[in-house]
Structures are given as C-alpha cells and as structure tokens.
Tab-separated table of C-alpha atoms in Angstrom:
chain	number	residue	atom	x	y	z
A	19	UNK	CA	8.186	-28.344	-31.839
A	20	UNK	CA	8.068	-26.124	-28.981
A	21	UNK	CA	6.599	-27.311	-25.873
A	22	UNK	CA	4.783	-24.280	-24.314
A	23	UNK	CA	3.244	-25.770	-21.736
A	24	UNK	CA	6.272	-27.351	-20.618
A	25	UNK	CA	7.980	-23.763	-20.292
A	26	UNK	CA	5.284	-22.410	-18.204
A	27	UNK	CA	5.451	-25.501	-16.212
A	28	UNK	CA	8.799	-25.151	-15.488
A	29	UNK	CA	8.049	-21.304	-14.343
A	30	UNK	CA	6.160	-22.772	-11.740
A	31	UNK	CA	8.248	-25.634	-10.411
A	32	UNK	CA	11.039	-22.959	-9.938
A	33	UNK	CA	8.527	-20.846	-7.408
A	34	UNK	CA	7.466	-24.006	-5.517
A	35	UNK	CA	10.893	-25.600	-5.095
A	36	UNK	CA	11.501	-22.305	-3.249
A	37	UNK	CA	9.130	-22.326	-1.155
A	38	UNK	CA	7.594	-19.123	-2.567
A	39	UNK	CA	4.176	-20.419	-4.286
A	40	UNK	CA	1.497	-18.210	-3.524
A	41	UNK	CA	-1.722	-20.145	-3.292
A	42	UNK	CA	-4.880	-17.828	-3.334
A	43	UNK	CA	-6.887	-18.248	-0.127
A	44	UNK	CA	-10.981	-18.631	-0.692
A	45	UNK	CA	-12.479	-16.502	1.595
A	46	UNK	CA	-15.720	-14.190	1.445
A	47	UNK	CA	-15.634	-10.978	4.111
A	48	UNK	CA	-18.959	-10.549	5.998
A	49	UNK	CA	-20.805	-7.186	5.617
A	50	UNK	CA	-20.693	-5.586	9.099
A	51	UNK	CA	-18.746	-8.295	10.951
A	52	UNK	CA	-14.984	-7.132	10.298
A	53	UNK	CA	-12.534	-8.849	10.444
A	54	UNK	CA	-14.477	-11.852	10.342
A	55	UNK	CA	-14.763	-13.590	7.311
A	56	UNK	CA	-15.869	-17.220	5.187
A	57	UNK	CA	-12.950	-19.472	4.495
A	58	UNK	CA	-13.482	-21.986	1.662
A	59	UNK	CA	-10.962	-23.777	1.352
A	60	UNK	CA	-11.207	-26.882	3.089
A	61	UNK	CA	-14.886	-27.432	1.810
A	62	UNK	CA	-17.347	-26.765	4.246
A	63	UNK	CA	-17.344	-22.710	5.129
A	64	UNK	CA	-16.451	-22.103	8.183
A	65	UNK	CA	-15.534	-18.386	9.866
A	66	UNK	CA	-12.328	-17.116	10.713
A	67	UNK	CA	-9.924	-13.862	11.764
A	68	UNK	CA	-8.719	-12.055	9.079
A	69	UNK	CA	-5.310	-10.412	9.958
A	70	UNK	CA	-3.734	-9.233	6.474
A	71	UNK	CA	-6.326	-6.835	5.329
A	72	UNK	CA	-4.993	-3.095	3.622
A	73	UNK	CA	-8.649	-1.951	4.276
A	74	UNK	CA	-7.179	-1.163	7.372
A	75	UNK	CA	-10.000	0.496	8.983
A	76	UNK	CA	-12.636	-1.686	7.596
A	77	UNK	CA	-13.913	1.228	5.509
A	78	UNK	CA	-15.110	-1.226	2.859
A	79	UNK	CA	-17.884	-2.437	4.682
A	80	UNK	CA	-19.162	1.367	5.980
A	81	UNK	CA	-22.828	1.924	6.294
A	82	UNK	CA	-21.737	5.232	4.832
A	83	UNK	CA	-19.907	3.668	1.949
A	84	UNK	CA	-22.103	0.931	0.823
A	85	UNK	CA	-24.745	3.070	0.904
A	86	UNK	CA	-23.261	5.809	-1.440
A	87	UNK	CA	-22.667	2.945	-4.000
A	88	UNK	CA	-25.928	0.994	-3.492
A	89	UNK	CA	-27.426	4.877	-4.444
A	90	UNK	CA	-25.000	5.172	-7.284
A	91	UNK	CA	-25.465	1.777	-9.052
A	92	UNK	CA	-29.309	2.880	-8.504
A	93	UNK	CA	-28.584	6.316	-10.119
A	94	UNK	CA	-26.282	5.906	-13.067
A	95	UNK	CA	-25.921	2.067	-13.620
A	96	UNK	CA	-22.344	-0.271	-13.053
A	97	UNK	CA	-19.868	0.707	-15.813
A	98	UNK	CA	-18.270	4.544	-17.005
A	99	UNK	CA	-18.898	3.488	-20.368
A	100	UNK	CA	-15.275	4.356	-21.851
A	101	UNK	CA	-11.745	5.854	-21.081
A	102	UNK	CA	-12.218	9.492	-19.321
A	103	UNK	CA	-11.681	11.158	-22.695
A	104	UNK	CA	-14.112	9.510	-24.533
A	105	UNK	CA	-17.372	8.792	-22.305
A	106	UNK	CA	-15.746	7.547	-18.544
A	107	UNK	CA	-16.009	10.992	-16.644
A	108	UNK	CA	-19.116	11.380	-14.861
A	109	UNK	CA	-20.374	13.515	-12.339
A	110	UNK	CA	-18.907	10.977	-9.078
A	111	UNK	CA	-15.410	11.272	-10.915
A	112	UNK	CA	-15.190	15.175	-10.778
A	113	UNK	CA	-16.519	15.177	-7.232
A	114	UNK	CA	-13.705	12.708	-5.791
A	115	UNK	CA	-10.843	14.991	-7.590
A	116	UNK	CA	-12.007	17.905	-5.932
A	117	UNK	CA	-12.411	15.679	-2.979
A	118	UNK	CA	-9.018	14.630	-2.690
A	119	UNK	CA	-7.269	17.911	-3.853
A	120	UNK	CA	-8.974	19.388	-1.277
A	121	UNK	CA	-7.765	16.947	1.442
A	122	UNK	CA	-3.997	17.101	0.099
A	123	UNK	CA	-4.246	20.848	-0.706
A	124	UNK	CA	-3.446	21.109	-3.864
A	125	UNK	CA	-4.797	22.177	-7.099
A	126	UNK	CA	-5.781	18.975	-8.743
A	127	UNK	CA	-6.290	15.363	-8.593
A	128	UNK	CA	-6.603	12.574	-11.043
A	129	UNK	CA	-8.163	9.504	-10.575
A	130	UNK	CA	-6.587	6.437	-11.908
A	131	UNK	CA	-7.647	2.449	-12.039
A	132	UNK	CA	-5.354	1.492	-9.161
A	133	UNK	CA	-2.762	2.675	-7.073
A	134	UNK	CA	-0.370	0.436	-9.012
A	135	UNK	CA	-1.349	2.465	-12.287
A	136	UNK	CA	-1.128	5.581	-10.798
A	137	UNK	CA	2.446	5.190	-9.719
A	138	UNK	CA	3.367	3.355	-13.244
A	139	UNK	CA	1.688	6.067	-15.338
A	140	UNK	CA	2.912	9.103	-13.487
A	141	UNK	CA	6.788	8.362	-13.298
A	142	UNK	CA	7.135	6.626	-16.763
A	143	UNK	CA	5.031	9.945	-18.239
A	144	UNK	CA	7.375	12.450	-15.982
A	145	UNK	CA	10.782	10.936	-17.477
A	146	UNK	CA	9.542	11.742	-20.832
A	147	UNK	CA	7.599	15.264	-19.876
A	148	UNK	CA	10.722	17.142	-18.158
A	149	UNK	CA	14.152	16.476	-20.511
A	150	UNK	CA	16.987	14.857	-19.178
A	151	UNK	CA	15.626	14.140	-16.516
A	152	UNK	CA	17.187	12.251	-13.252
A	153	UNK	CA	14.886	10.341	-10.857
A	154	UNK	CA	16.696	9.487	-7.438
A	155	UNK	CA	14.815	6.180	-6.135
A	156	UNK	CA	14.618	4.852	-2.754
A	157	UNK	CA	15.858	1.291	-2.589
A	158	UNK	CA	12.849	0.403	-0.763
A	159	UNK	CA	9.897	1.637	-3.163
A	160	UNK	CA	7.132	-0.381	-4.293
A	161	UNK	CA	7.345	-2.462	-7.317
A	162	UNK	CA	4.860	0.397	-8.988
A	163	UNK	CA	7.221	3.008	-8.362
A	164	UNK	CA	10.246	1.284	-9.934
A	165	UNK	CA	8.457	0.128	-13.195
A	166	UNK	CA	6.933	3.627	-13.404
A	167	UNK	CA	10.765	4.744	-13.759
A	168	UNK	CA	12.207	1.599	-15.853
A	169	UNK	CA	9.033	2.695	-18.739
A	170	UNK	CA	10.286	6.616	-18.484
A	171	UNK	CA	13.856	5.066	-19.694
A	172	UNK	CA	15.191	7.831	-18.315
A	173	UNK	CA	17.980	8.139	-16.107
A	174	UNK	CA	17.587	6.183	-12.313
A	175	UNK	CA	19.979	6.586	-9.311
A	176	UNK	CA	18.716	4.663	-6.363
A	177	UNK	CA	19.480	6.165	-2.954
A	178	UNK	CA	19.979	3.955	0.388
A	179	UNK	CA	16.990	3.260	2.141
A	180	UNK	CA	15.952	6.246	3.882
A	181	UNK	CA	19.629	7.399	4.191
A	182	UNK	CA	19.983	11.378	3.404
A	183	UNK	CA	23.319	11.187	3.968
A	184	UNK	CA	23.327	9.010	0.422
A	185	UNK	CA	20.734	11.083	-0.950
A	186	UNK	CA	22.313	14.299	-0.951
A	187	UNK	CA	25.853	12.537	-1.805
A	188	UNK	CA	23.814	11.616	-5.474
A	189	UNK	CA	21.949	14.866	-5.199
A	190	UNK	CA	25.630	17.227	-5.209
A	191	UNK	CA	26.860	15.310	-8.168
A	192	UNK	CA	23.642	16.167	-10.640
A	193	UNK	CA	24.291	19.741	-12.219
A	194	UNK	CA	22.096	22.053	-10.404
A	195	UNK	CA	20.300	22.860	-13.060
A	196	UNK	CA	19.069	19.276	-14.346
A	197	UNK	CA	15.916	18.348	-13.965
A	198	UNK	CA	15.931	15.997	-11.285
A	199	UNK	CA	12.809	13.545	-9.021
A	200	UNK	CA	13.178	12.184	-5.543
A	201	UNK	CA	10.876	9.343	-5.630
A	202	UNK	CA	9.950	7.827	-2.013
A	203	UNK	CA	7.039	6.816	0.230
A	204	UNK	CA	6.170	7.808	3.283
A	205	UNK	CA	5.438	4.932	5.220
A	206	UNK	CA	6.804	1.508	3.752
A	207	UNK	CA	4.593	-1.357	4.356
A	208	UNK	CA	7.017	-4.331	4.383
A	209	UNK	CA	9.525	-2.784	7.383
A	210	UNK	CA	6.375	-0.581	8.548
A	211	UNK	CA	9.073	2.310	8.719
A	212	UNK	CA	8.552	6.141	7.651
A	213	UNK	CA	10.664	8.595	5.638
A	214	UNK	CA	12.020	11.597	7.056
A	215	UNK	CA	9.783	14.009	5.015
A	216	UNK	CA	10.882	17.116	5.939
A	217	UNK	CA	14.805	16.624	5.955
A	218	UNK	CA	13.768	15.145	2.203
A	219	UNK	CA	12.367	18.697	1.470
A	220	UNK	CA	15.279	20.202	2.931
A	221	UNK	CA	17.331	18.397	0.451
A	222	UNK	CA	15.209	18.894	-2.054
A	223	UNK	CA	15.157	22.973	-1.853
A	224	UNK	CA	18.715	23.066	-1.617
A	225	UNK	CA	19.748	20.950	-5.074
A	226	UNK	CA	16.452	21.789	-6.761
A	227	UNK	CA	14.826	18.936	-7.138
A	228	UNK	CA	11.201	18.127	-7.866
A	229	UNK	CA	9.433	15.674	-5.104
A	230	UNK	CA	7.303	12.580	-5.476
A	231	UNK	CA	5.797	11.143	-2.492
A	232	UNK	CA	3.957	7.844	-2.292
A	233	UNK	CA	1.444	7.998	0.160
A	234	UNK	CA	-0.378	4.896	-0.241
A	235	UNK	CA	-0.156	3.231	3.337
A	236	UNK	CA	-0.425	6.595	5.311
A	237	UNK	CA	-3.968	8.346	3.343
A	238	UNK	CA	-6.983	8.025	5.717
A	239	UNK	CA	-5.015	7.262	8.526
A	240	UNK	CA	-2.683	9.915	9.493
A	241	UNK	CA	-2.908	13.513	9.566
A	242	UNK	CA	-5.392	16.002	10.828
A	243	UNK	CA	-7.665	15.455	7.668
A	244	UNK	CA	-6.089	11.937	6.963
A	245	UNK	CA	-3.823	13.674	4.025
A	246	UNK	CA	-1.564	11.311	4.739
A	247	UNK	CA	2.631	11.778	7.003
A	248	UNK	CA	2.864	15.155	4.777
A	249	UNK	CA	-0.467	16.553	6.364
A	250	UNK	CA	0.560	15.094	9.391
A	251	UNK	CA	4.085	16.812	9.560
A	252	UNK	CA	3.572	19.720	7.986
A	253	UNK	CA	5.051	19.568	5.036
A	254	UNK	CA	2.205	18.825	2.368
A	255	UNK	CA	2.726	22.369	0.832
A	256	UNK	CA	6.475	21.636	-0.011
A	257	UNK	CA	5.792	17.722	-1.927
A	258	UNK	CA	4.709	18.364	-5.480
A	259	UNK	CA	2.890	15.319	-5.881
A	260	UNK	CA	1.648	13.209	-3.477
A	261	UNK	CA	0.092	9.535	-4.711
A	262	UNK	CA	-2.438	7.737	-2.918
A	263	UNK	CA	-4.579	4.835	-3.103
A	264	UNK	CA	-8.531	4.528	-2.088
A	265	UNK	CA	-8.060	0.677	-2.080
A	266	UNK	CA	-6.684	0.259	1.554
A	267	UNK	CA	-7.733	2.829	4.268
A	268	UNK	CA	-10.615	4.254	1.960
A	269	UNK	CA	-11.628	0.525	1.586
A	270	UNK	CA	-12.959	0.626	-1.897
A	271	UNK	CA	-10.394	0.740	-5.689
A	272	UNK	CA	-8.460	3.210	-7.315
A	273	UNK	CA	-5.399	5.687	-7.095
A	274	UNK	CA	-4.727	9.290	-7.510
A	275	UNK	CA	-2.136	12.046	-8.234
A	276	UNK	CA	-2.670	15.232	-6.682
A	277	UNK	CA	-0.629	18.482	-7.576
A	278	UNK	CA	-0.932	21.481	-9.675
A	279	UNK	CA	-2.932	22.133	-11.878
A	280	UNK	CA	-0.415	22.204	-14.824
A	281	UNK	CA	0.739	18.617	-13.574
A	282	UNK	CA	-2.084	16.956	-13.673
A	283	UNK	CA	-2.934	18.408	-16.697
A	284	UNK	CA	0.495	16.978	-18.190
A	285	UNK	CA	-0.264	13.832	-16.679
A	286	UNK	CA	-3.512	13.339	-17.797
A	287	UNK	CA	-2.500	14.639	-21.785
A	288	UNK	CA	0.010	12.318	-21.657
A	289	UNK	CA	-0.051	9.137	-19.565
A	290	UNK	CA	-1.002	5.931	-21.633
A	291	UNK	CA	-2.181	3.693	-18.551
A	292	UNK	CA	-4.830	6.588	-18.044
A	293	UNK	CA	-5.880	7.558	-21.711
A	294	UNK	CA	-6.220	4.348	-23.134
A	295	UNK	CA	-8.197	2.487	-19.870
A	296	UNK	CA	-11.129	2.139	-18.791
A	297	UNK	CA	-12.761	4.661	-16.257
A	298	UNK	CA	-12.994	3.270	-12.862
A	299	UNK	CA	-16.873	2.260	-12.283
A	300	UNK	CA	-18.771	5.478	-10.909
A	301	UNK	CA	-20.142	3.091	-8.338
A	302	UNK	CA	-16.544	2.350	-7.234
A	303	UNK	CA	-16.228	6.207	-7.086
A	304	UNK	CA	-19.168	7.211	-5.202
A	305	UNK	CA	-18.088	4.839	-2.534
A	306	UNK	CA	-14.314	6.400	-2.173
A	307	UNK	CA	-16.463	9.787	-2.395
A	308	UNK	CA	-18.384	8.541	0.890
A	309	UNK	CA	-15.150	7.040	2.277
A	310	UNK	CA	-12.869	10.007	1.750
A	311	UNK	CA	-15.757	12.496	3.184
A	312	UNK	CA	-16.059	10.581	5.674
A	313	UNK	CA	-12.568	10.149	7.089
A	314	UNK	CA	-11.823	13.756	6.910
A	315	UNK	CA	-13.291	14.203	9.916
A	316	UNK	CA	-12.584	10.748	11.834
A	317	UNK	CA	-9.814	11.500	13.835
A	318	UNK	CA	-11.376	9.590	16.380
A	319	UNK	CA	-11.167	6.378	14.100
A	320	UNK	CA	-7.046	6.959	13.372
A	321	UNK	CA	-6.288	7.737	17.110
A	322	UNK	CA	-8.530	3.858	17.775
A	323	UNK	CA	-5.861	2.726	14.959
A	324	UNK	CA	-3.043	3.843	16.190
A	325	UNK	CA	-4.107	2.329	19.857
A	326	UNK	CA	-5.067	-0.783	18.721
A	327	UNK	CA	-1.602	-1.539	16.865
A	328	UNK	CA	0.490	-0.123	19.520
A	329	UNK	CA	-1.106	-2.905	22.295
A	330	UNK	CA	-0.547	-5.787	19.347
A	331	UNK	CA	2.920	-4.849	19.582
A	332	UNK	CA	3.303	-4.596	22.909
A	333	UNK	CA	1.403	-7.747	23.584
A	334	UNK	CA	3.919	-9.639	20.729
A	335	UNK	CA	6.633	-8.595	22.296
A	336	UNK	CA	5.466	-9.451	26.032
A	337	UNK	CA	4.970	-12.785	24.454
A	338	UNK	CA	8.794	-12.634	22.938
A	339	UNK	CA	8.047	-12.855	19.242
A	340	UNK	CA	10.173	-11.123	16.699
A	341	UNK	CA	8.518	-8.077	16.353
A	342	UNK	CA	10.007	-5.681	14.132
A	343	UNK	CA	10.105	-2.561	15.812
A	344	UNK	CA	8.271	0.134	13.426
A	345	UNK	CA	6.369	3.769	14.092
A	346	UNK	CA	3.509	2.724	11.813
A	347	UNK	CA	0.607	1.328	12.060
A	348	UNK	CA	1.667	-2.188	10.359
A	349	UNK	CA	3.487	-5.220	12.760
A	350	UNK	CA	5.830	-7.335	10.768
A	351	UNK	CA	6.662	-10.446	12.750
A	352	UNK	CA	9.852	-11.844	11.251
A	353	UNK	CA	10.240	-15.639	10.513
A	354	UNK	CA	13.289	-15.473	7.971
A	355	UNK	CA	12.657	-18.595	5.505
A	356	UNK	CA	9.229	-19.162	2.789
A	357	UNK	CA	8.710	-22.632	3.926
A	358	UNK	CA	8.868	-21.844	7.624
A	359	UNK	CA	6.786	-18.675	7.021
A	360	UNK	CA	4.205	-20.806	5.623
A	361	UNK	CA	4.126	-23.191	7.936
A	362	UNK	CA	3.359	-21.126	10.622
A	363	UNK	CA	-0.021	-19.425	8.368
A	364	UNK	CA	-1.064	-22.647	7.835
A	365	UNK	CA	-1.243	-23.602	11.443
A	366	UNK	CA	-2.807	-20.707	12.218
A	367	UNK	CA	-5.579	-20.862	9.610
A	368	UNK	CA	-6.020	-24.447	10.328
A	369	UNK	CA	-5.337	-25.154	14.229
A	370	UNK	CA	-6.752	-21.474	15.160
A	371	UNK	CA	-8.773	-20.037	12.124
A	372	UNK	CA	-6.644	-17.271	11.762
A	373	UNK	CA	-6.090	-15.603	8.224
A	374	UNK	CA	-2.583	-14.036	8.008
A	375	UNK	CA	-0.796	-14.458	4.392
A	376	UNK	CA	3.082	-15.077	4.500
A	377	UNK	CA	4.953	-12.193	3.004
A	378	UNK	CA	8.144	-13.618	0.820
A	379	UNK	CA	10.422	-12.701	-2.039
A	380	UNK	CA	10.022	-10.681	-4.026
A	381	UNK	CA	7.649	-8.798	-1.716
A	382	UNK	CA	10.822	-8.523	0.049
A	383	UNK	CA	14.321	-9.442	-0.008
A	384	UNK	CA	14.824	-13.517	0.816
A	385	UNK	CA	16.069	-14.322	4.339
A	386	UNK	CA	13.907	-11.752	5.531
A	387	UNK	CA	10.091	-13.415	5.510
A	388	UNK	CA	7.171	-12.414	7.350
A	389	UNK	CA	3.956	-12.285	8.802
A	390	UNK	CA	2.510	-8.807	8.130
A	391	UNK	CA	0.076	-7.822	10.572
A	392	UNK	CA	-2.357	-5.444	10.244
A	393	UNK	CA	-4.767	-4.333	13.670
A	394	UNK	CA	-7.760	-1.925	12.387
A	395	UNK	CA	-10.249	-0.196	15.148
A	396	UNK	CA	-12.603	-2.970	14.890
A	397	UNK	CA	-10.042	-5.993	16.067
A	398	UNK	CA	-10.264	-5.988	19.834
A	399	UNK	CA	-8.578	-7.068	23.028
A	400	UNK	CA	-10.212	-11.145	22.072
A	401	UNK	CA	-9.207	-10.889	19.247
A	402	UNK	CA	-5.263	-10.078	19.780
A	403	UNK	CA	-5.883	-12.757	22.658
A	404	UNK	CA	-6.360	-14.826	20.314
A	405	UNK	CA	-3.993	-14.588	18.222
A	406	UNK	CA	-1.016	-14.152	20.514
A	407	UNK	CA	-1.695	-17.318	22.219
A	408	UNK	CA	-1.869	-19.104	18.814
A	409	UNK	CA	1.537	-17.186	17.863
A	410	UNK	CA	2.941	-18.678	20.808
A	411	UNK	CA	1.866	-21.962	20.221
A	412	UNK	CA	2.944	-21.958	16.700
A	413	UNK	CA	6.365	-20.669	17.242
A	414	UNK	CA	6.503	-23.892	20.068
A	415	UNK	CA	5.441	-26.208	17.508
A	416	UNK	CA	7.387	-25.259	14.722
A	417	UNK	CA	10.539	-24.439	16.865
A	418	UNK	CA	10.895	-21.102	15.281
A	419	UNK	CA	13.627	-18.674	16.181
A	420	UNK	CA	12.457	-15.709	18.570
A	421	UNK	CA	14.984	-13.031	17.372
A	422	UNK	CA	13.722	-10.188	15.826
C-alpha cells in the first residue's frame, strides 16, 4: 500500500531540516493605524510594527479606497458572478482598464486575478501567439515570469542579471528576423536593484526584439503619474507591455497587462488563466479604481517614500548592519543562513514586537538570506528608532556577521 501521508510528510521534514519552514504569522492590520498591527500568535493579542508589507504606501487602508469599496459592495453586491466572458465584466472593470492604460499610455489594459497570473498567462500565451518564438529571460525574474515561459514551451535563453553586455551577445546570435521577447523587471525586489531600461530598448531596436517589462514593485511609486521606472525614465512609449500589480503600492488585488490594442486583444482571446477564472470581485476593483486615481496625482506621497527609505538606510548603515546597497525603495539587510535569519525575526517579534518575515531559498538563492525591509510614508523617525536599536541588539545577541 502506498503511504501518502508519509510522502507528504517527508516533503516537509526536508524544508524544516533546512531551516527554510515558513510558518504563517497571525496578525490582523488596524484600519488607519499603519504599520501597526494585531499579532496572534502567542495567545493574547498584543500590537506590533509591521516591517514586510508590499502595500508599501499603506494604500490599503485609504479613506479614499475603503470608501470606493464600502460604496461598491453597497452598489453591485461582493462577487462578478463569472469569468469576464461569460458574466464577470462590470462597469468598475472597464473603468480600471481605461484607468491604467491611461497611466501607462497605452492603448489597453487587462485586468487579471493577480499579478502572479498576469505574468503566467501573458508569457505562456505569447510563446504560442508569435511562431518560433525566442524569449531572452533575466536570471533574476520572478518565479511568475519564468513559469509564464516554461507553459509557452517555447524556446528560453536566460541573460545575466542585468548584464547587456550578455544580452546582446544572445541577442546577435538569434536571426534577425525571429521573433524574439526580452523579459525583465524593472526594479527587483529581493536585491532592491533596477534594470537599465533604456540601454534594454536600445538593444531591443537594434536586433528587433519585442519588450516585456515587469513593473510590479515600481507602479504607484515612481514616475510622474506613478507609471512605474518606464514613466519615470522616459521610455514607456518604447516597452510594449508593461505588467503591474494593484496588490502592493495600490494596496488592494489584482494584475494587469497594458499595450496595444491588438495585444491585449490576443491576450485576452487566448490566455487560459484569464478565460477560464473567475473575475476579480468589482469591490476589489472599485478600490484599485480609487487607489490608482488617486496616486496619479500623489507625487507628494512617492517623494515621502523615497525619503523615508533613504534615512532607514542611512540610519542601518550608521549602525553598521549589512545593508545591501540598492537605488530602490526596498532595504535588504543580509544575514546569509535560514536558521540565523530566523532567529533574528523571532527576536525581534518577540523581544521588540517587530514584524519582519525572513526571506530564504527559493525566494532567493541559499547563502544569501535576508531581512527585507520595507519603509512606507507613514513609518516615522520612532519608528526606525526603534527598530535600529533592536537590529543592533539582535545582531549582539545572536553574534551575527556585520558584512554586507
């Protein structure tokens, strides 16, 4: 007989004997008190600093938003009632495609579940749209990105991180006249680094190639109308399809392609993971709608952002923690084993009330685990206090290496 539960067992006891068992955190966020939060987990609530959240301008708990959906549930009820073809497009979902065209300037949006889907759906669906097609991967793309391209089963090349010297090496040896993808993000949220967008167009006019940018970590919080690095460098016109999220800085749930007309169109005929699921709740949507509105015009709110992470670094680093120097908005604080890495987010949750999740494999490569810090607008000077003095004591405690 075959013992299943003994397999799955097993499954498990490999993760933990690594030091790499994730164990889910119980903790309920406060409306209008971010980042504070309810922890659970050691039975009687108590509140705490929450210093791992993607909504990374605390969008999610927006008069503006919560208000839009509050109106919407009011309106049109919770659920779309189908897929988009059959009874899921309403009124909200129209309204946030136009929205977020309109922000990326393009032709057309599509909304998707999440921002995993929207990666997963678009790639696999492009591999089997253009013939023959080639897609040139960064190393470093999200784990959306490369299981988009592994469904297409079309042909992969995977470029050095960020390295255009290796890029255009792969690009000169594809017949200029194959359809080939460059597939890359914009800001990557492990490393907190950012592509070289235009020198990617550059390359990608020259061989003919067809771009795909993943924009997930940069929309809301960069760029004149929060578009995203493209908007911000100048170089939105020359991506063909920028991918976003509305799950981190628009603080709500979902994901989006935006691009021609004819693209989405292609997309949306053909993609399984968006004709055969669910539409996202119109409440859901009528909150990004508020969210996206909204940030458009808050460039006071990014420049606060941008502030506000630049002092945590240089506060970490006055302090001599391994910060991992990055242009982005995210502070990776490098610790280098799973057990050690938890360790230290214990202490802090437990000695100092501090949330921060440790980041292992595969979120990234082993050897190289970390804290992932994200400052919004609404963490202030007590609050990094705070938290670099319990840093400091933690990396005391633990004896923890300081090199970055």
């Amino acid at each position: 007989m075959i013992n299943y539960e003994n397999n799955f067992e097993t499954a498990v006891a490999a993760v933990k004997a690594e030091g790499r068992y994730r164990v889910f955190a119980d903790i309920e966020r406060i409306k209008g008190a971010f980042p504070q939060a309810l922890y659970h987990g050691d039975g009687a609530a108590r509140e705490i600093t929450v210093w791992c959240s993607n909504d990374y301008l605390g969008m999610g708990q927006h008069p503006q938003v919560t208000s839009a959906m509050h109106s919407a549930v009011d309106k049109v009820g919770a659920g779309a009632g189908g897929t988009r073809n059959i009874a899921g497009t309403t009124h909200f979902h129209v309204l946030l495609e136009q929205e977020l065209a309109s922000m990326h300037g393009k032709e057309k949006a599509l909304l998707f579940t999440s921002g995993y889907v929207s990666n997963e759906a678009t790639l696999s669906t492009i591999s089997r749209v253009l013939p023959d097609c080639v897609i040139l991967s960064d190393e470093c793309n999200h784990a959306s990105m490369i299981e988009g391209i592994r469904a297409g089963r079309g042909s992969k090349l995977i470029w050095r991180h960020n390295d255009l010297d290796h890029l255009e090496e792969l690009l000169s040896d594809i017949p200029i006249d194959r359809p080939k993808v460059i597939a890359f993000e914009s800001v990557y949220s492990m490393d907190a680094d950012i592509a070289p967008l235009s020198e990617i167009c550059d390359l990608a006019d020259k061989y003919n190639a067809f771009t795909y940018l993943d924009e997930v970590h940069a929309v809301g919080l960069y760029g004149a109308q929060g578009g995203g690095i493209a908007q911000r460098d100048g170089v939105a016109d020359r991506i063909d399809v920028i991918e976003g999220t509305l799950g981190k800085a628009f603080g709500v749930m979902g994901g989006y392609v935006a691009s021609t007309s004819s693209f989405v169109d292609a997309i949306r005929s053909y993609a399984s993971g968006f004709i055969f699921t669910t539409a996202l709740s119109p409440v859901l949507v009528a909150g990004a709608l508020a969210s996206v509105r909204h940030l458009r015009g808050a460039n006071d709110l990014r420049t606060r952002h941008q502030e506000r992470a630049a002092k945590l670094k240089s506060m970490l680093s006055a302090a001599e923690l391994p910060v991992m120097k990055s242009p982005s908005h995210i502070v990776p604080l490098l610790i280098g084993d799973p057990i050690r890495c938890r360790d230290v987010t214990d202490f802090l949750l437990h000695q100092h009330d501090i949330y921060v999740q440790p980041i292992n494999y595969p979120t990234v490569p082993k050897g190289t685990e970390r804290l992932r810090l994200t400052p919004s607008p609404l963490h202030t000077d007590h609050h990094m206090n705070e938290l670099t003095n319990a840093l400091r004591e933690a990396w005391a405690t633990l004896k923890l290496s300081r090199a970055a």
